[in-house]
Amino acid sequence: AGRGLQAEPFPPLDKTRTTFIKPELPAHLQPKKVEEPVLPPVEAPLALPGEDEEAARARIEKKKREEEEKRLAEQKAAEEAAAKKAAEEAEAAEKARKAAEMEGLLLDTFVNSGKFGDDLKVWCQEQGSILPSIEKLVFHLLITTQKDDPNPQCPWAEPAKYGTALSSLVEDNVIGMTEILFAIQRFCNEIGFPKIGSEGLIQAMFRNMYKFDLADDEAFSMWKDDESNEREVGKGKSIIQTMDWFNWLEEEEEESEEDYED
């Protein structure tokens, strides 16, 4: 009979799991939390040694009043400084606006007044320090009179036209001469560096600046060597289109040196 009974198999060992439960004491056996006593707020004594309470309060009120007055004074000073700065900026902006208007008027007068030759030279001298820069004068002249139909021979540079006035401005002034060249660079860049036949307009204009004594060898060298950021627009194209001109200048200089040595 015992053989007829089948014992239940044991569960596989890898499937058994034991869960541990942390024992807890019954509530009546757990230790009671000790509550910390609440202490009354401690106030610093108002009075200093030898001072009664009324005097102490007066002193404290005076200090608060002085601190408030200081805060208000600092706030007022900051507001006044901000207002002064705003007024100065507005004044500077107004001066700049008037200067720009005056500059535009002078540029237009230089180009369109009908004065030429010695008359225009005298007018330039009369303007003194308010006369716009040579570069601005020449650029305005070119963009106003040459933009639609540029003449590579530069008749505007003849003494009877604008040449006398410009010569007076660049006399013994190599920097002024370079300004003329930079004005031409800006102008040619503005109109897309056109070519007249097989030659770039800028090279023809450079050659005529040399012809009319508005730029000498030193001015051309300074123009070519200038690598400033404010002059970089159109500079690469200008260099490419004036390579033959600078080659001629170098050959001319070498021949002059040889003649001097002889």
mmCIF file of C-alpha atoms in Angstrom:
data_model
loop_
_atom_site.group_PDB
_atom_site.id
_atom_site.type_symbol
_atom_site.label_atom_id
_atom_site.label_comp_id
_atom_site.label_asym_id
_atom_site.label_seq_id
_atom_site.Cartn_x
_atom_site.Cartn_y
_atom_site.Cartn_z
ATOM 1 C CA ALA A 1 0.000 0.000 0.000
ATOM 2 C CA GLY A 2 2.878 2.283 0.827
ATOM 3 C CA ARG A 3 4.146 1.768 -2.659
ATOM 4 C CA GLY A 4 0.929 3.116 -4.099
ATOM 5 C CA LEU A 5 1.451 6.547 -2.504
ATOM 6 C CA GLN A 6 3.444 9.008 -4.594
ATOM 7 C CA ALA A 7 5.449 11.650 -2.765
ATOM 8 C CA GLU A 8 5.168 15.168 -4.133
ATOM 9 C CA PRO A 9 8.373 16.252 -5.856
ATOM 10 C CA PHE A 10 10.491 19.019 -4.274
ATOM 11 C CA PRO A 11 10.443 22.322 -6.128
ATOM 12 C CA PRO A 12 13.590 23.069 -8.150
ATOM 13 C CA LEU A 13 16.256 24.821 -6.097
ATOM 14 C CA ASP A 14 16.745 27.655 -8.568
ATOM 15 C CA LYS A 15 13.109 28.683 -8.292
ATOM 16 C CA THR A 16 12.987 29.053 -4.478
ATOM 17 C CA ARG A 17 12.990 32.609 -3.023
ATOM 18 C CA THR A 18 13.293 33.758 0.594
ATOM 19 C CA THR A 19 11.838 37.105 1.658
ATOM 20 C CA PHE A 20 13.153 38.716 4.845
ATOM 21 C CA ILE A 21 10.858 41.044 6.695
ATOM 22 C CA LYS A 22 12.416 43.551 9.073
ATOM 23 C CA PRO A 23 10.982 42.949 12.529
ATOM 24 C CA GLU A 24 9.269 45.877 14.178
ATOM 25 C CA LEU A 25 8.485 46.397 17.841
ATOM 26 C CA PRO A 26 4.897 46.855 18.798
ATOM 27 C CA ALA A 27 3.845 50.465 19.037
ATOM 28 C CA HIS A 28 3.656 50.403 22.841
ATOM 29 C CA LEU A 29 7.257 49.177 23.046
ATOM 30 C CA GLN A 30 8.776 51.650 20.583
ATOM 31 C CA PRO A 31 10.860 54.478 22.143
ATOM 32 C CA LYS A 32 9.090 57.817 22.354
ATOM 33 C CA LYS A 33 10.508 60.793 20.440
ATOM 34 C CA VAL A 34 11.832 63.493 22.692
ATOM 35 C CA GLU A 35 10.390 66.847 21.645
ATOM 36 C CA GLU A 36 12.880 69.700 21.690
ATOM 37 C CA PRO A 37 11.812 72.605 23.829
ATOM 38 C CA VAL A 38 10.751 75.780 21.990
ATOM 39 C CA LEU A 39 12.848 78.613 23.325
ATOM 40 C CA PRO A 40 11.480 82.146 23.344
ATOM 41 C CA PRO A 41 13.071 84.534 20.840
ATOM 42 C CA VAL A 42 16.069 86.364 22.164
ATOM 43 C CA GLU A 43 16.114 90.073 21.505
ATOM 44 C CA ALA A 44 19.327 92.012 21.545
ATOM 45 C CA PRO A 45 19.313 94.707 24.141
ATOM 46 C CA LEU A 46 18.402 98.078 22.637
ATOM 47 C CA ALA A 47 20.356 100.192 25.034
ATOM 48 C CA LEU A 48 24.082 100.504 25.099
ATOM 49 C CA PRO A 49 25.893 100.786 28.405
ATOM 50 C CA GLY A 50 24.992 104.107 29.998
ATOM 51 C CA GLU A 51 22.032 104.600 27.643
ATOM 52 C CA ASP A 52 18.359 104.397 28.557
ATOM 53 C CA GLU A 53 15.758 102.705 26.366
ATOM 54 C CA GLU A 54 14.357 105.953 24.939
ATOM 55 C CA ALA A 55 17.787 107.140 23.882
ATOM 56 C CA ALA A 56 18.488 103.725 22.377
ATOM 57 C CA ARG A 57 15.302 103.837 20.298
ATOM 58 C CA ALA A 58 16.134 107.353 19.140
ATOM 59 C CA ARG A 59 19.597 106.206 18.128
ATOM 60 C CA ILE A 60 18.215 103.238 16.187
ATOM 61 C CA GLU A 61 15.599 105.355 14.436
ATOM 62 C CA LYS A 62 18.261 107.878 13.500
ATOM 63 C CA LYS A 63 20.420 105.110 12.006
ATOM 64 C CA LYS A 64 17.487 103.768 9.989
ATOM 65 C CA ARG A 65 16.694 107.264 8.782
ATOM 66 C CA GLU A 66 20.302 107.880 7.760
ATOM 67 C CA GLU A 67 20.432 104.567 5.886
ATOM 68 C CA GLU A 68 17.193 105.417 4.052
ATOM 69 C CA GLU A 69 18.497 108.881 3.186
ATOM 70 C CA LYS A 70 21.701 107.317 1.872
ATOM 71 C CA ARG A 71 19.739 104.831 -0.230
ATOM 72 C CA LEU A 72 17.574 107.605 -1.681
ATOM 73 C CA ALA A 73 20.635 109.762 -2.390
ATOM 74 C CA GLU A 74 22.353 106.901 -4.207
ATOM 75 C CA GLN A 75 19.179 106.205 -6.190
ATOM 76 C CA LYS A 76 18.864 109.875 -7.112
ATOM 77 C CA ALA A 77 22.531 110.032 -8.142
ATOM 78 C CA ALA A 78 22.106 106.950 -10.336
ATOM 79 C CA GLU A 79 18.996 108.411 -11.961
ATOM 80 C CA GLU A 80 20.747 111.739 -12.576
ATOM 81 C CA ALA A 81 23.767 109.939 -14.062
ATOM 82 C CA ALA A 82 21.504 107.914 -16.364
ATOM 83 C CA ALA A 83 19.639 111.062 -17.413
ATOM 84 C CA LYS A 84 22.921 112.883 -18.059
ATOM 85 C CA LYS A 85 24.235 109.986 -20.147
ATOM 86 C CA ALA A 86 20.998 109.859 -22.161
ATOM 87 C CA ALA A 87 21.179 113.619 -22.755
ATOM 88 C CA GLU A 88 24.827 113.396 -23.853
ATOM 89 C CA GLU A 89 24.026 110.523 -26.224
ATOM 90 C CA ALA A 90 21.087 112.472 -27.675
ATOM 91 C CA GLU A 91 23.306 115.541 -28.116
ATOM 92 C CA ALA A 92 26.013 113.455 -29.785
ATOM 93 C CA ALA A 93 23.449 111.869 -32.091
ATOM 94 C CA GLU A 94 22.107 115.290 -33.021
ATOM 95 C CA LYS A 95 25.615 116.578 -33.705
ATOM 96 C CA ALA A 96 26.324 113.518 -35.846
ATOM 97 C CA ARG A 97 23.092 114.075 -37.764
ATOM 98 C CA LYS A 98 23.927 117.725 -38.387
ATOM 99 C CA ALA A 99 27.489 116.816 -39.340
ATOM 100 C CA ALA A 100 26.194 114.241 -41.822
ATOM 101 C CA GLU A 101 23.829 116.824 -43.300
ATOM 102 C CA MET A 102 26.645 119.361 -43.519
ATOM 103 C CA GLU A 103 28.964 116.794 -45.073
ATOM 104 C CA GLY A 104 26.363 115.874 -47.682
ATOM 105 C CA LEU A 105 25.850 119.542 -48.493
ATOM 106 C CA LEU A 106 29.602 120.127 -48.861
ATOM 107 C CA LEU A 107 30.016 117.065 -51.088
ATOM 108 C CA ASP A 108 27.181 118.196 -53.339
ATOM 109 C CA THR A 109 28.602 121.714 -53.478
ATOM 110 C CA PHE A 110 32.054 120.415 -54.399
ATOM 111 C CA VAL A 111 30.625 118.474 -57.331
ATOM 112 C CA ASN A 112 27.681 120.600 -58.477
ATOM 113 C CA SER A 113 28.427 124.205 -57.531
ATOM 114 C CA GLY A 114 29.680 125.068 -61.005
ATOM 115 C CA LYS A 115 33.028 126.126 -59.562
ATOM 116 C CA PHE A 116 36.123 124.693 -61.263
ATOM 117 C CA GLY A 117 39.840 125.326 -61.452
ATOM 118 C CA ASP A 118 41.121 128.052 -59.146
ATOM 119 C CA ASP A 119 37.609 129.013 -58.012
ATOM 120 C CA LEU A 120 37.005 125.516 -56.651
ATOM 121 C CA LYS A 121 40.478 125.513 -55.081
ATOM 122 C CA VAL A 122 39.642 128.725 -53.199
ATOM 123 C CA TRP A 123 36.289 127.284 -52.091
ATOM 124 C CA CYS A 124 38.011 124.197 -50.674
ATOM 125 C CA GLN A 125 40.471 126.390 -48.782
ATOM 126 C CA GLU A 126 37.620 128.449 -47.344
ATOM 127 C CA GLN A 127 35.957 125.356 -45.854
ATOM 128 C CA GLY A 128 38.990 124.582 -43.739
ATOM 129 C CA SER A 129 38.614 121.669 -41.322
ATOM 130 C CA ILE A 130 34.955 121.028 -42.136
ATOM 131 C CA LEU A 131 35.794 119.985 -45.711
ATOM 132 C CA PRO A 132 35.113 116.220 -46.123
ATOM 133 C CA SER A 133 38.043 113.888 -46.662
ATOM 134 C CA ILE A 134 39.709 113.672 -50.066
ATOM 135 C CA GLU A 135 38.469 110.100 -50.451
ATOM 136 C CA LYS A 136 34.863 111.179 -49.850
ATOM 137 C CA LEU A 137 35.184 114.118 -52.241
ATOM 138 C CA VAL A 138 36.565 111.985 -55.064
ATOM 139 C CA PHE A 139 34.181 109.085 -54.509
ATOM 140 C CA HIS A 140 31.183 111.439 -54.507
ATOM 141 C CA LEU A 141 32.506 113.103 -57.649
ATOM 142 C CA LEU A 142 32.882 109.759 -59.430
ATOM 143 C CA ILE A 143 29.612 108.202 -58.296
ATOM 144 C CA THR A 144 27.747 111.381 -59.261
ATOM 145 C CA THR A 145 29.320 112.116 -62.648
ATOM 146 C CA GLN A 146 30.868 108.856 -63.896
ATOM 147 C CA LYS A 147 28.639 106.008 -62.733
ATOM 148 C CA ASP A 148 26.571 105.601 -65.901
ATOM 149 C CA ASP A 149 29.294 106.358 -68.448
ATOM 150 C CA PRO A 150 32.789 106.236 -66.913
ATOM 151 C CA ASN A 151 35.505 107.907 -68.966
ATOM 152 C CA PRO A 152 38.858 106.085 -68.606
ATOM 153 C CA GLN A 153 40.730 109.266 -69.564
ATOM 154 C CA CYS A 154 39.449 110.975 -66.390
ATOM 155 C CA PRO A 155 38.736 114.439 -67.867
ATOM 156 C CA TRP A 156 37.395 115.434 -64.438
ATOM 157 C CA ALA A 157 40.989 115.407 -63.173
ATOM 158 C CA GLU A 158 42.152 118.081 -65.630
ATOM 159 C CA PRO A 159 43.318 121.331 -63.965
ATOM 160 C CA ALA A 160 40.490 123.315 -65.538
ATOM 161 C CA LYS A 161 37.937 120.979 -63.905
ATOM 162 C CA TYR A 162 38.528 119.446 -60.449
ATOM 163 C CA GLY A 163 42.261 118.827 -60.867
ATOM 164 C CA THR A 164 43.507 122.160 -59.511
ATOM 165 C CA ALA A 165 41.459 121.837 -56.343
ATOM 166 C CA LEU A 166 42.486 118.215 -55.816
ATOM 167 C CA SER A 167 46.153 119.011 -56.478
ATOM 168 C CA SER A 168 46.033 121.676 -53.770
ATOM 169 C CA LEU A 169 44.637 119.120 -51.337
ATOM 170 C CA VAL A 170 47.232 116.407 -52.030
ATOM 171 C CA GLU A 171 50.281 118.651 -52.408
ATOM 172 C CA ASP A 172 53.034 117.213 -50.179
ATOM 173 C CA ASN A 173 50.374 114.828 -48.872
ATOM 174 C CA VAL A 174 51.041 111.238 -49.911
ATOM 175 C CA ILE A 175 48.230 109.985 -47.680
ATOM 176 C CA GLY A 176 45.843 112.292 -49.522
ATOM 177 C CA MET A 177 47.052 110.765 -52.785
ATOM 178 C CA THR A 178 46.315 107.258 -51.519
ATOM 179 C CA GLU A 179 42.822 108.459 -50.607
ATOM 180 C CA ILE A 180 42.239 109.312 -54.276
ATOM 181 C CA LEU A 181 43.307 105.773 -55.214
ATOM 182 C CA PHE A 182 41.032 104.236 -52.585
ATOM 183 C CA ALA A 183 38.147 106.372 -53.843
ATOM 184 C CA ILE A 184 38.741 104.970 -57.332
ATOM 185 C CA GLN A 185 38.871 101.452 -55.877
ATOM 186 C CA ARG A 186 35.526 102.003 -54.123
ATOM 187 C CA PHE A 187 34.004 103.462 -57.272
ATOM 188 C CA CYS A 188 35.132 100.608 -59.527
ATOM 189 C CA ASN A 189 33.915 98.083 -56.971
ATOM 190 C CA GLU A 190 30.555 99.876 -56.865
ATOM 191 C CA ILE A 191 30.082 99.604 -60.649
ATOM 192 C CA GLY A 192 31.448 96.051 -60.932
ATOM 193 C CA PHE A 193 35.020 96.638 -62.192
ATOM 194 C CA PRO A 194 34.145 97.175 -65.859
ATOM 195 C CA LYS A 195 36.686 96.836 -68.637
ATOM 196 C CA ILE A 196 37.293 99.348 -71.399
ATOM 197 C CA GLY A 197 38.378 97.149 -74.269
ATOM 198 C CA SER A 198 40.877 94.699 -72.843
ATOM 199 C CA GLU A 199 41.914 96.931 -69.934
ATOM 200 C CA GLY A 200 40.252 97.319 -66.587
ATOM 201 C CA LEU A 201 38.813 100.769 -65.924
ATOM 202 C CA ILE A 202 40.695 101.004 -62.636
ATOM 203 C CA GLN A 203 44.063 100.590 -64.359
ATOM 204 C CA ALA A 204 43.250 103.344 -66.847
ATOM 205 C CA MET A 205 42.168 105.628 -64.015
ATOM 206 C CA PHE A 206 45.318 104.876 -62.007
ATOM 207 C CA ARG A 207 47.451 105.714 -65.022
ATOM 208 C CA ASN A 208 45.708 109.063 -65.402
ATOM 209 C CA MET A 209 46.108 109.894 -61.710
ATOM 210 C CA TYR A 210 49.837 109.502 -62.316
ATOM 211 C CA LYS A 211 49.572 111.613 -65.455
ATOM 212 C CA PHE A 212 47.772 114.456 -63.626
ATOM 213 C CA ASP A 213 50.188 114.286 -60.635
ATOM 214 C CA LEU A 214 47.385 113.299 -58.266
ATOM 215 C CA ALA A 215 49.269 110.150 -57.189
ATOM 216 C CA ASP A 216 53.000 109.419 -57.232
ATOM 217 C CA ASP A 217 55.073 106.230 -56.942
ATOM 218 C CA GLU A 218 55.018 106.317 -53.131
ATOM 219 C CA ALA A 219 51.235 106.704 -53.050
ATOM 220 C CA PHE A 220 50.773 103.725 -55.361
ATOM 221 C CA SER A 221 53.113 101.658 -53.195
ATOM 222 C CA MET A 222 51.213 102.617 -50.037
ATOM 223 C CA TRP A 223 47.908 101.769 -51.695
ATOM 224 C CA LYS A 224 49.173 98.369 -52.805
ATOM 225 C CA ASP A 225 50.660 97.475 -49.401
ATOM 226 C CA ASP A 226 47.634 98.562 -47.373
ATOM 227 C CA GLU A 227 45.933 95.493 -45.836
ATOM 228 C CA SER A 228 43.549 97.232 -43.440
ATOM 229 C CA ASN A 229 40.070 95.764 -43.017
ATOM 230 C CA GLU A 230 38.287 98.979 -43.959
ATOM 231 C CA ARG A 231 40.062 98.961 -47.337
ATOM 232 C CA GLU A 232 39.653 95.285 -48.207
ATOM 233 C CA VAL A 233 36.408 95.538 -50.207
ATOM 234 C CA GLY A 234 37.379 95.277 -53.869
ATOM 235 C CA LYS A 235 41.115 95.289 -53.103
ATOM 236 C CA GLY A 236 41.843 91.839 -54.520
ATOM 237 C CA LYS A 237 40.095 92.574 -57.807
ATOM 238 C CA SER A 238 41.851 95.944 -57.973
ATOM 239 C CA ILE A 239 45.280 94.326 -57.548
ATOM 240 C CA ILE A 240 44.552 91.813 -60.321
ATOM 241 C CA GLN A 241 43.375 94.485 -62.757
ATOM 242 C CA THR A 242 46.355 96.779 -62.112
ATOM 243 C CA MET A 243 49.197 94.241 -62.360
ATOM 244 C CA ASP A 244 50.432 95.637 -65.704
ATOM 245 C CA TRP A 245 50.441 99.152 -64.274
ATOM 246 C CA PHE A 246 52.551 98.188 -61.274
ATOM 247 C CA ASN A 247 54.924 96.208 -63.495
ATOM 248 C CA TRP A 248 55.395 99.367 -65.579
ATOM 249 C CA LEU A 249 56.003 101.432 -62.421
ATOM 250 C CA GLU A 250 58.698 99.005 -61.256
ATOM 251 C CA GLU A 251 60.419 99.076 -64.645
ATOM 252 C CA GLU A 252 60.249 102.873 -64.695
ATOM 253 C CA GLU A 253 61.795 103.036 -61.235
ATOM 254 C CA GLU A 254 64.606 100.660 -62.232
ATOM 255 C CA GLU A 255 65.368 102.727 -65.339
ATOM 256 C CA SER A 256 65.410 105.909 -63.253
ATOM 257 C CA GLU A 257 67.894 104.326 -60.828
ATOM 258 C CA GLU A 258 70.131 103.245 -63.694
ATOM 259 C CA ASP A 259 70.069 106.758 -65.210
ATOM 260 C CA TYR A 260 70.930 108.214 -61.799
ATOM 261 C CA GLU A 261 73.911 105.872 -61.397
ATOM 262 C CA ASP A 262 75.181 106.771 -64.864
#
